[in-house]
Short mmCIF file of C-alpha atoms in Angstrom, two decimals:
data_model
loop_
_atom_site.label_atom_id
_atom_site.label_comp_id
_atom_site.label_asym_id
_atom_site.label_seq_id
_atom_site.Cartn_x
_atom_site.Cartn_y
_atom_site.Cartn_z
CA MET A 1 23.41 -13.50 -42.30
CA SER A 2 22.88 -10.86 -45.03
CA PRO A 3 19.29 -9.84 -45.73
CA SER A 4 20.06 -11.26 -49.33
CA VAL A 5 19.56 -14.76 -48.05
CA LEU A 6 15.92 -13.77 -48.13
CA ARG A 7 15.99 -11.84 -50.80
CA GLY A 8 18.04 -14.51 -52.51
CA LEU A 9 14.84 -16.94 -52.94
CA VAL A 10 13.01 -14.60 -55.38
CA GLY A 11 14.95 -13.57 -58.94
CA SER A 12 16.89 -15.11 -61.18
CA ALA A 13 18.57 -17.52 -59.39
CA VAL A 14 15.32 -19.38 -59.06
CA LEU A 15 14.00 -18.67 -62.66
CA CYS A 16 17.94 -20.20 -63.47
CA LEU A 17 17.02 -23.18 -61.28
CA THR A 18 13.76 -23.72 -62.67
CA ARG A 19 14.89 -23.45 -66.44
CA ALA A 20 17.81 -25.59 -65.62
CA MET A 21 16.18 -28.47 -64.30
CA SER A 22 12.52 -30.17 -63.51
CA LEU A 23 13.00 -31.18 -59.82
CA CYS A 24 10.07 -32.92 -59.22
CA ARG A 25 6.56 -32.64 -60.77
CA VAL A 26 3.53 -31.60 -58.55
CA PRO A 27 0.20 -33.35 -58.85
CA ALA A 28 -2.88 -31.50 -58.77
CA ALA A 29 -4.24 -30.58 -55.60
CA CYS A 30 -6.80 -33.43 -54.74
CA GLY A 31 -10.69 -32.47 -54.54
CA ALA A 32 -11.58 -28.66 -54.58
CA GLY A 33 -9.62 -25.80 -54.23
CA PRO A 34 -10.04 -22.46 -51.32
CA SER A 35 -12.91 -21.25 -53.66
CA GLY A 36 -14.84 -24.06 -54.91
CA GLY A 37 -13.77 -26.26 -58.29
CA GLY A 38 -10.91 -27.45 -59.69
CA SER A 39 -8.37 -25.21 -60.71
CA SER A 40 -5.84 -24.76 -63.12
CA SER A 41 -3.40 -22.99 -60.44
CA ALA A 42 -3.17 -26.12 -58.63
CA ARG A 43 -1.56 -27.89 -62.07
CA TRP A 44 1.79 -25.49 -62.66
CA SER A 45 4.85 -27.58 -61.41
CA PRO A 46 6.82 -25.17 -59.70
CA PRO A 47 10.95 -26.25 -58.49
CA TRP A 48 10.84 -27.89 -55.09
CA LEU A 49 13.83 -28.73 -52.41
CA ARG A 50 13.80 -31.43 -50.11
CA LEU A 51 16.01 -30.63 -47.29
CA LEU A 52 17.37 -33.21 -45.07
CA GLU A 53 18.80 -33.07 -41.38
CA VAL A 54 18.44 -28.93 -41.51
CA PRO A 55 19.59 -28.19 -37.79
CA GLY A 56 17.99 -25.79 -35.48
CA ALA A 57 19.62 -23.61 -32.53
CA ASP A 58 20.75 -26.79 -31.01
CA PRO A 59 22.63 -29.08 -33.78
CA CYS A 60 21.75 -32.42 -32.56
CA ARG A 61 18.01 -30.77 -33.67
CA THR A 62 17.36 -31.48 -36.67
CA ASN A 63 13.68 -31.34 -39.28
CA GLU A 64 13.57 -32.31 -42.77
CA LEU A 65 11.77 -29.75 -44.62
CA LEU A 66 10.10 -29.57 -48.09
CA LEU A 67 10.45 -26.23 -49.70
CA LEU A 68 7.89 -25.28 -52.68
CA MET A 69 8.64 -22.11 -54.53
CA PRO A 70 6.28 -19.78 -56.50
CA PRO A 71 6.24 -20.58 -60.14
CA PRO A 72 8.78 -19.49 -62.71
CA GLY A 73 6.31 -17.47 -63.98
CA ALA A 74 6.49 -15.07 -60.93
CA GLN A 75 9.59 -14.56 -60.82
CA GLU A 76 10.27 -12.70 -63.92
CA GLU A 77 10.04 -9.13 -62.53
CA PRO A 78 11.25 -7.56 -59.62
CA GLN A 79 9.44 -8.72 -56.76
CA PRO A 80 8.90 -7.07 -52.95
CA PRO A 81 9.84 -9.72 -50.17
CA ARG A 82 8.31 -12.41 -50.41
CA HIS A 83 5.68 -14.12 -48.00
CA HIS A 84 6.79 -17.13 -46.27
CA VAL A 85 4.13 -20.01 -44.90
CA VAL A 86 5.22 -22.75 -42.35
CA TYR A 87 3.02 -25.74 -42.32
CA PHE A 88 2.95 -28.77 -39.27
CA PRO A 89 1.46 -31.51 -40.80
CA GLY A 90 -0.88 -34.31 -38.71
CA ASP A 91 -0.46 -37.64 -38.24
CA VAL A 92 -0.09 -39.83 -41.48
CA GLN A 93 0.71 -37.48 -43.67
CA ASN A 94 3.99 -38.04 -45.23
CA TYR A 95 5.69 -38.08 -48.65
CA ARG A 96 3.37 -39.49 -51.48
CA ASP A 97 5.38 -42.34 -52.10
CA VAL A 98 5.48 -43.39 -48.51
CA MET A 99 1.73 -43.21 -47.94
CA ALA A 100 1.20 -45.14 -51.26
CA CYS A 101 3.04 -48.16 -49.98
CA HIS A 102 1.43 -48.23 -46.08
CA PRO A 103 -1.17 -50.69 -45.57
CA GLU A 104 -3.59 -48.26 -43.66
CA ASN A 105 -2.20 -44.49 -44.90
CA PHE A 106 -2.48 -45.23 -48.79
CA GLN A 107 -6.10 -44.50 -48.34
CA TRP A 108 -5.11 -40.79 -47.22
CA GLU A 109 -2.77 -40.23 -49.88
CA CYS A 110 -4.53 -37.47 -51.29
CA TRP A 111 -3.14 -35.26 -47.99
CA SER A 112 0.27 -36.07 -48.60
CA LEU A 113 3.09 -33.25 -47.75
CA GLU A 114 3.42 -32.65 -51.50
CA ASN A 115 -0.26 -32.24 -52.48
CA VAL A 116 -1.17 -30.10 -49.50
CA ALA A 117 1.68 -27.95 -50.18
CA THR A 118 0.28 -27.60 -53.89
CA ILE A 119 -3.07 -26.34 -51.80
CA LEU A 120 -0.87 -23.91 -49.64
CA ALA A 121 0.45 -22.49 -52.61
CA ARG A 122 -2.79 -21.73 -54.20
CA ARG A 123 -4.03 -20.22 -50.97
CA PHE A 124 -1.64 -18.10 -50.15
CA PRO A 125 -0.15 -17.20 -54.03
CA ASN A 126 3.63 -16.11 -54.81
CA SER A 127 4.35 -17.09 -51.49
CA TYR A 128 7.32 -19.67 -50.19
CA VAL A 129 5.50 -22.81 -49.04
CA TRP A 130 8.07 -24.44 -45.91
CA VAL A 131 6.41 -27.87 -44.71
CA VAL A 132 8.35 -29.18 -41.61
CA LYS A 133 8.36 -32.61 -40.91
CA CYS A 134 8.06 -33.57 -37.47
CA SER A 135 11.50 -35.76 -36.31
CA ARG A 136 9.56 -39.15 -35.48
CA MET A 137 6.50 -40.65 -36.75
CA HIS A 138 5.76 -43.78 -34.34
CA LEU A 139 4.44 -46.83 -35.93
CA HIS A 140 4.46 -44.69 -39.05
CA LYS A 141 1.44 -42.95 -38.17
CA PHE A 142 1.88 -40.76 -34.89
CA SER A 143 3.59 -37.30 -35.86
CA CYS A 144 5.65 -36.79 -32.77
CA TYR A 145 7.69 -32.96 -32.78
CA ASP A 146 9.99 -34.00 -29.88
CA ASN A 147 12.11 -30.98 -31.12
CA PHE A 148 9.25 -28.79 -30.50
CA VAL A 149 7.48 -29.41 -27.47
CA ALA A 150 8.41 -32.26 -25.41
CA SER A 151 6.30 -35.34 -25.91
CA ASN A 152 4.88 -38.74 -25.34
CA MET A 153 5.38 -42.35 -27.50
CA PHE A 154 2.05 -41.11 -29.33
CA GLY A 155 3.51 -37.17 -29.84
CA ALA A 156 1.27 -36.00 -27.06
CA PRO A 157 2.59 -32.79 -25.84
CA GLU A 158 3.61 -31.82 -22.10
CA HIS A 159 3.88 -27.73 -22.74
CA THR A 160 6.10 -25.97 -20.66
CA SER A 161 7.76 -22.26 -21.13
CA ASP A 162 11.25 -23.15 -21.61
CA PHE A 163 11.60 -25.93 -23.93
CA GLY A 164 12.68 -23.73 -26.88
CA ALA A 165 10.20 -24.60 -29.78
CA PHE A 166 10.98 -20.61 -30.82
CA THR A 167 14.13 -20.63 -30.71
CA HIS A 168 14.39 -23.69 -32.93
CA LEU A 169 11.78 -22.22 -35.40
CA HIS A 170 14.31 -19.38 -35.55
CA ALA A 171 17.43 -20.97 -36.33
CA LEU A 172 15.80 -23.60 -38.17
CA LEU A 173 14.00 -21.00 -40.76
CA VAL A 174 17.59 -19.19 -40.88
CA ASN A 175 19.34 -22.52 -41.74
CA ALA A 176 16.82 -23.45 -44.64
CA PHE A 177 17.10 -20.31 -45.95
CA SER A 178 20.89 -20.19 -46.12
CA ILE A 179 20.56 -23.79 -47.40
CA THR A 180 18.27 -22.83 -49.95
CA GLN A 181 20.38 -19.66 -51.15
CA ASN A 182 23.32 -21.78 -51.71
CA ILE A 183 21.80 -24.13 -53.60
CA LEU A 184 20.16 -21.63 -55.88
CA LEU A 185 23.49 -19.56 -56.69
CA SER A 186 24.86 -22.79 -57.32
CA GLN A 187 22.61 -23.19 -60.40
CA LYS A 188 23.13 -19.74 -61.46
CA SER A 189 26.88 -20.23 -61.34
CA MET A 190 26.47 -22.90 -63.88
CA HIS A 191 27.08 -22.71 -67.49
CA GLY A 192 25.53 -25.60 -68.51
CA PHE A 193 22.99 -28.32 -67.44
CA ASN A 194 25.00 -30.87 -65.50
CA LYS A 195 22.24 -33.29 -64.09
CA ASP A 196 25.11 -34.79 -61.62
CA ALA A 197 25.25 -31.45 -60.30
CA MET A 198 21.30 -30.58 -59.46
CA ILE A 199 20.18 -31.15 -56.00
CA ALA A 200 16.79 -32.27 -55.31
CA VAL A 201 17.24 -33.61 -52.28
CA TYR A 202 19.63 -32.27 -49.93
CA LYS A 203 21.32 -33.24 -46.86
CA SER A 204 22.68 -30.53 -44.38
CA LYS A 205 25.75 -30.95 -42.66
CA SER A 206 25.35 -30.90 -38.50
CA VAL A 207 27.18 -28.07 -38.00
CA ALA A 208 27.03 -25.90 -34.53
CA THR A 209 25.06 -22.79 -34.83
CA THR A 210 25.24 -19.82 -33.28
CA ASN A 211 21.61 -18.14 -32.29
CA GLY A 212 20.38 -20.00 -36.13
CA CYS A 213 23.64 -19.22 -37.79
CA PRO A 214 26.12 -21.71 -38.67
CA GLU A 215 29.84 -21.31 -37.15
CA ALA A 216 31.32 -22.06 -40.48
CA GLU A 217 29.27 -19.10 -42.04
CA ARG A 218 29.03 -16.77 -39.00
CA GLU A 219 32.00 -14.43 -39.87
CA ARG A 220 30.84 -14.30 -43.51
CA SER A 221 27.34 -13.98 -43.70
CA CYS A 222 26.17 -13.50 -39.84
CA GLU A 223 27.81 -10.39 -38.85
CA HIS A 224 26.16 -7.59 -40.24
CA SER A 225 22.47 -8.89 -38.63
CA ASP A 226 24.13 -9.82 -35.33
CA ASN A 227 24.27 -13.18 -35.60
CA SER A 228 20.58 -13.63 -36.82
CA MET A 229 18.48 -13.29 -39.73
CA ASN A 230 17.43 -10.05 -40.68
CA PHE A 231 13.49 -10.65 -41.24
CA GLY A 232 12.41 -7.36 -41.52
CA ALA A 233 12.32 -8.25 -45.74
CA ALA A 234 9.84 -10.94 -45.04
CA SER A 235 6.89 -11.96 -43.44
CA PHE A 236 5.45 -15.51 -42.29
CA THR A 237 2.08 -17.49 -41.81
CA LEU A 238 1.99 -20.17 -39.33
CA ILE A 239 -0.21 -23.38 -39.74
CA GLY A 240 -0.93 -26.13 -38.20
CA PHE A 241 -2.91 -28.74 -38.89
CA SER A 242 -4.71 -31.62 -36.35
CA LYS A 243 -1.20 -33.18 -34.51
CA GLY A 244 0.48 -30.13 -35.93
CA CYS A 245 -1.15 -27.81 -33.87
CA VAL A 246 0.68 -29.05 -30.60
CA VAL A 247 3.46 -26.51 -32.24
CA LEU A 248 1.11 -23.78 -32.32
CA ASN A 249 0.38 -23.79 -28.53
CA GLN A 250 3.85 -24.45 -27.52
CA LEU A 251 4.58 -20.89 -29.44
CA LEU A 252 2.09 -19.58 -27.41
CA TYR A 253 3.22 -20.85 -23.70
CA GLU A 254 6.77 -19.75 -24.63
CA LEU A 255 5.92 -16.23 -26.17
CA LYS A 256 6.53 -14.04 -23.21
CA GLU A 257 10.04 -15.39 -22.70
CA ALA A 258 11.16 -15.54 -26.22
CA LYS A 259 9.88 -11.81 -26.87
CA LYS A 260 12.97 -10.88 -24.56
CA ASP A 261 15.52 -12.07 -26.78
CA LYS A 262 15.84 -9.38 -29.24
CA ASN A 263 16.23 -11.86 -32.47
CA THR A 264 13.39 -13.79 -31.65
CA ASP A 265 11.29 -10.95 -31.04
CA ALA A 266 12.37 -9.42 -34.25
CA PHE A 267 10.63 -13.00 -36.16
CA ILE A 268 7.80 -12.67 -34.00
CA LYS A 269 7.00 -9.49 -34.95
CA ASN A 270 7.42 -10.54 -38.68
CA ILE A 271 4.77 -13.38 -37.95
CA ARG A 272 1.18 -12.24 -39.76
CA ALA A 273 -0.78 -14.73 -38.84
CA ILE A 274 -1.43 -18.39 -37.13
CA TYR A 275 -3.86 -20.85 -38.40
CA TRP A 276 -5.22 -23.85 -36.00
CA LEU A 277 -6.52 -26.23 -38.44
CA ASP A 278 -8.40 -28.83 -36.40
CA GLY A 279 -6.24 -29.56 -33.78
CA GLY A 280 -5.85 -32.72 -32.23
CA HIS A 281 -3.73 -35.24 -30.14
CA SER A 282 -3.95 -38.17 -28.20
CA GLY A 283 -3.58 -36.83 -25.07
CA GLY A 284 -7.05 -35.97 -22.57
CA SER A 285 -6.37 -32.11 -22.31
CA ASN A 286 -4.57 -29.43 -23.92
CA THR A 287 -5.56 -29.28 -27.59
CA TRP A 288 -6.48 -25.95 -27.58
CA VAL A 289 -4.60 -22.97 -25.20
CA THR A 290 -6.80 -22.04 -22.62
CA ASP A 291 -4.47 -20.05 -19.77
CA PRO A 292 -5.38 -16.90 -19.79
CA GLU A 293 -2.23 -15.48 -19.12
CA VAL A 294 -0.82 -17.24 -21.95
CA LEU A 295 -3.21 -16.04 -24.15
CA LYS A 296 -3.53 -12.23 -23.00
CA GLU A 297 0.51 -11.96 -23.59
CA PHE A 298 -0.64 -13.53 -27.62
CA ALA A 299 -3.16 -11.00 -28.07
CA GLN A 300 -0.84 -8.19 -27.61
CA THR A 301 1.04 -9.28 -30.44
CA GLY A 302 -1.50 -7.98 -32.93
CA ILE A 303 -0.93 -11.76 -35.02
CA ALA A 304 -4.35 -12.24 -36.45
CA VAL A 305 -6.02 -15.65 -35.37
CA HIS A 306 -7.56 -18.13 -37.40
CA ALA A 307 -9.40 -21.07 -36.06
CA HIS A 308 -10.93 -23.64 -38.05
CA VAL A 309 -12.40 -26.79 -36.88
CA THR A 310 -15.21 -29.71 -38.49
CA PRO A 311 -17.08 -32.32 -36.62
CA TYR A 312 -14.91 -35.03 -36.15
CA GLN A 313 -13.18 -33.07 -33.54
CA VAL A 314 -15.35 -30.69 -31.94
CA PHE A 315 -18.07 -32.22 -31.52
CA ASP A 316 -16.35 -35.84 -30.77
CA THR A 317 -18.49 -36.79 -27.78
CA MET A 318 -15.76 -39.45 -26.79
CA ARG A 319 -13.11 -36.67 -26.51
CA SER A 320 -15.68 -33.82 -25.37
CA TRP A 321 -12.88 -31.63 -23.98
CA ILE A 322 -11.43 -30.76 -27.40
CA GLY A 323 -14.90 -28.73 -28.01
CA LYS A 324 -15.20 -27.27 -25.01
CA GLU A 325 -11.04 -25.91 -24.94
CA HIS A 326 -11.85 -24.74 -28.44
CA LYS A 327 -14.75 -22.54 -27.25
CA LYS A 328 -12.75 -21.66 -24.54
CA PHE A 329 -9.72 -20.45 -26.53
CA VAL A 330 -11.98 -18.31 -28.80
CA GLN A 331 -14.21 -16.68 -25.66
CA ILE A 332 -10.71 -15.40 -23.93
CA LEU A 333 -8.73 -14.21 -26.64
CA GLU A 334 -12.33 -11.99 -27.81
CA GLU A 335 -12.29 -10.86 -24.38
CA PHE A 336 -8.87 -9.42 -24.72
CA GLY A 337 -9.81 -7.99 -27.89
CA VAL A 338 -8.99 -10.26 -30.70
CA GLN A 339 -11.31 -10.55 -33.67
CA VAL A 340 -10.46 -14.43 -34.06
CA ASN A 341 -11.40 -15.39 -37.78
CA LYS A 342 -13.40 -19.11 -36.27
CA LEU A 343 -15.21 -20.83 -38.71
CA LEU A 344 -17.04 -24.66 -38.35
CA HIS A 345 -16.76 -26.45 -41.65
CA PHE A 346 -19.07 -29.07 -42.58
CA ALA A 347 -21.59 -28.36 -39.92
CA ASP A 348 -24.34 -30.20 -41.45
CA GLU A 349 -22.53 -33.49 -42.02
CA ILE A 350 -21.35 -36.43 -40.32
CA PRO A 351 -18.07 -36.21 -37.99
CA SER A 352 -15.18 -38.07 -40.77
CA LEU A 353 -11.91 -38.00 -41.57
CA ASP A 354 -12.55 -37.17 -45.09
CA ASN A 355 -13.64 -33.99 -43.85
CA HIS A 356 -11.19 -33.79 -41.03
CA PHE A 357 -8.56 -33.08 -43.62
CA ARG A 358 -10.68 -31.38 -46.59
CA VAL A 359 -10.53 -28.48 -43.82
CA HIS A 360 -7.23 -27.64 -45.98
CA GLU A 361 -9.44 -26.81 -48.88
CA VAL A 362 -11.86 -24.58 -47.18
CA PHE A 363 -10.28 -22.57 -44.67
#
């Protein structure tokens, strides 16, 4: 796939799309922003794309993605290659309308996928925000990332070194970029507004892929990049919240083997930072990675490490291993020379789910 896939996410195509239609309106992010207090920047209404059944390297592994693009004003002048934020949500998080109709989850509607994407867009200005929805939600509550890590019924992980999470993520982003570029180019080629031709929700064809490139597109789009996207034009930040951190942990377990593939290694070298936001799951261990060999490999990448926690997870006496593992995770990385940005938020407040979610606002 040519480098234009990444560059195609910027410039006139986006501007054309946003002028031609309003795909979706983003609500003001709930609560205070990262700098404290409300911000008018949370009220802009950038274009959305909801991509259904996007395939990874294995066409049988598909995930839905929500893309929040920068506001149109940021696109009027030529821009350098964009930064991309990839976010993995936790339990109960879903689209706003789905959460609003749930008998329990409605109380956390403030932390819907749309609202959190808006918060992240404010936290990382002029970045593309990709929300990777879990492939299964048990009882409409427990997020299960089956395409990234072997999981039990409730989404608790069983980490291995060869599940293929890095390969899946790499291919998933390649295919999502390709789909997005095609949508934007189709809008650019239009001569007038035709609401029937506008695509706000796109269902991907489950086509076979080769290193992330659809077979039908391989010769045309991938031949100049050795059957892979040229990631030299963009940088990435990965963020996991609560259950979503199981994906980040799985990536670490696979890191040594993943780096042996030149395409995946190129992707890894463009990851600038990884954020763990109050990680947790229903399993009895492995909430944080504590294997010294795995963390040594991770330390050598130079990726910035951010670990933000709240008392809801690390001070829970019924799940005391979480706090112990978090401490060990930080300690081992620091012994390997990593400067971990570690913060305990709401330390003087009673542990609560409210503050667990509010880590989005303060990290």
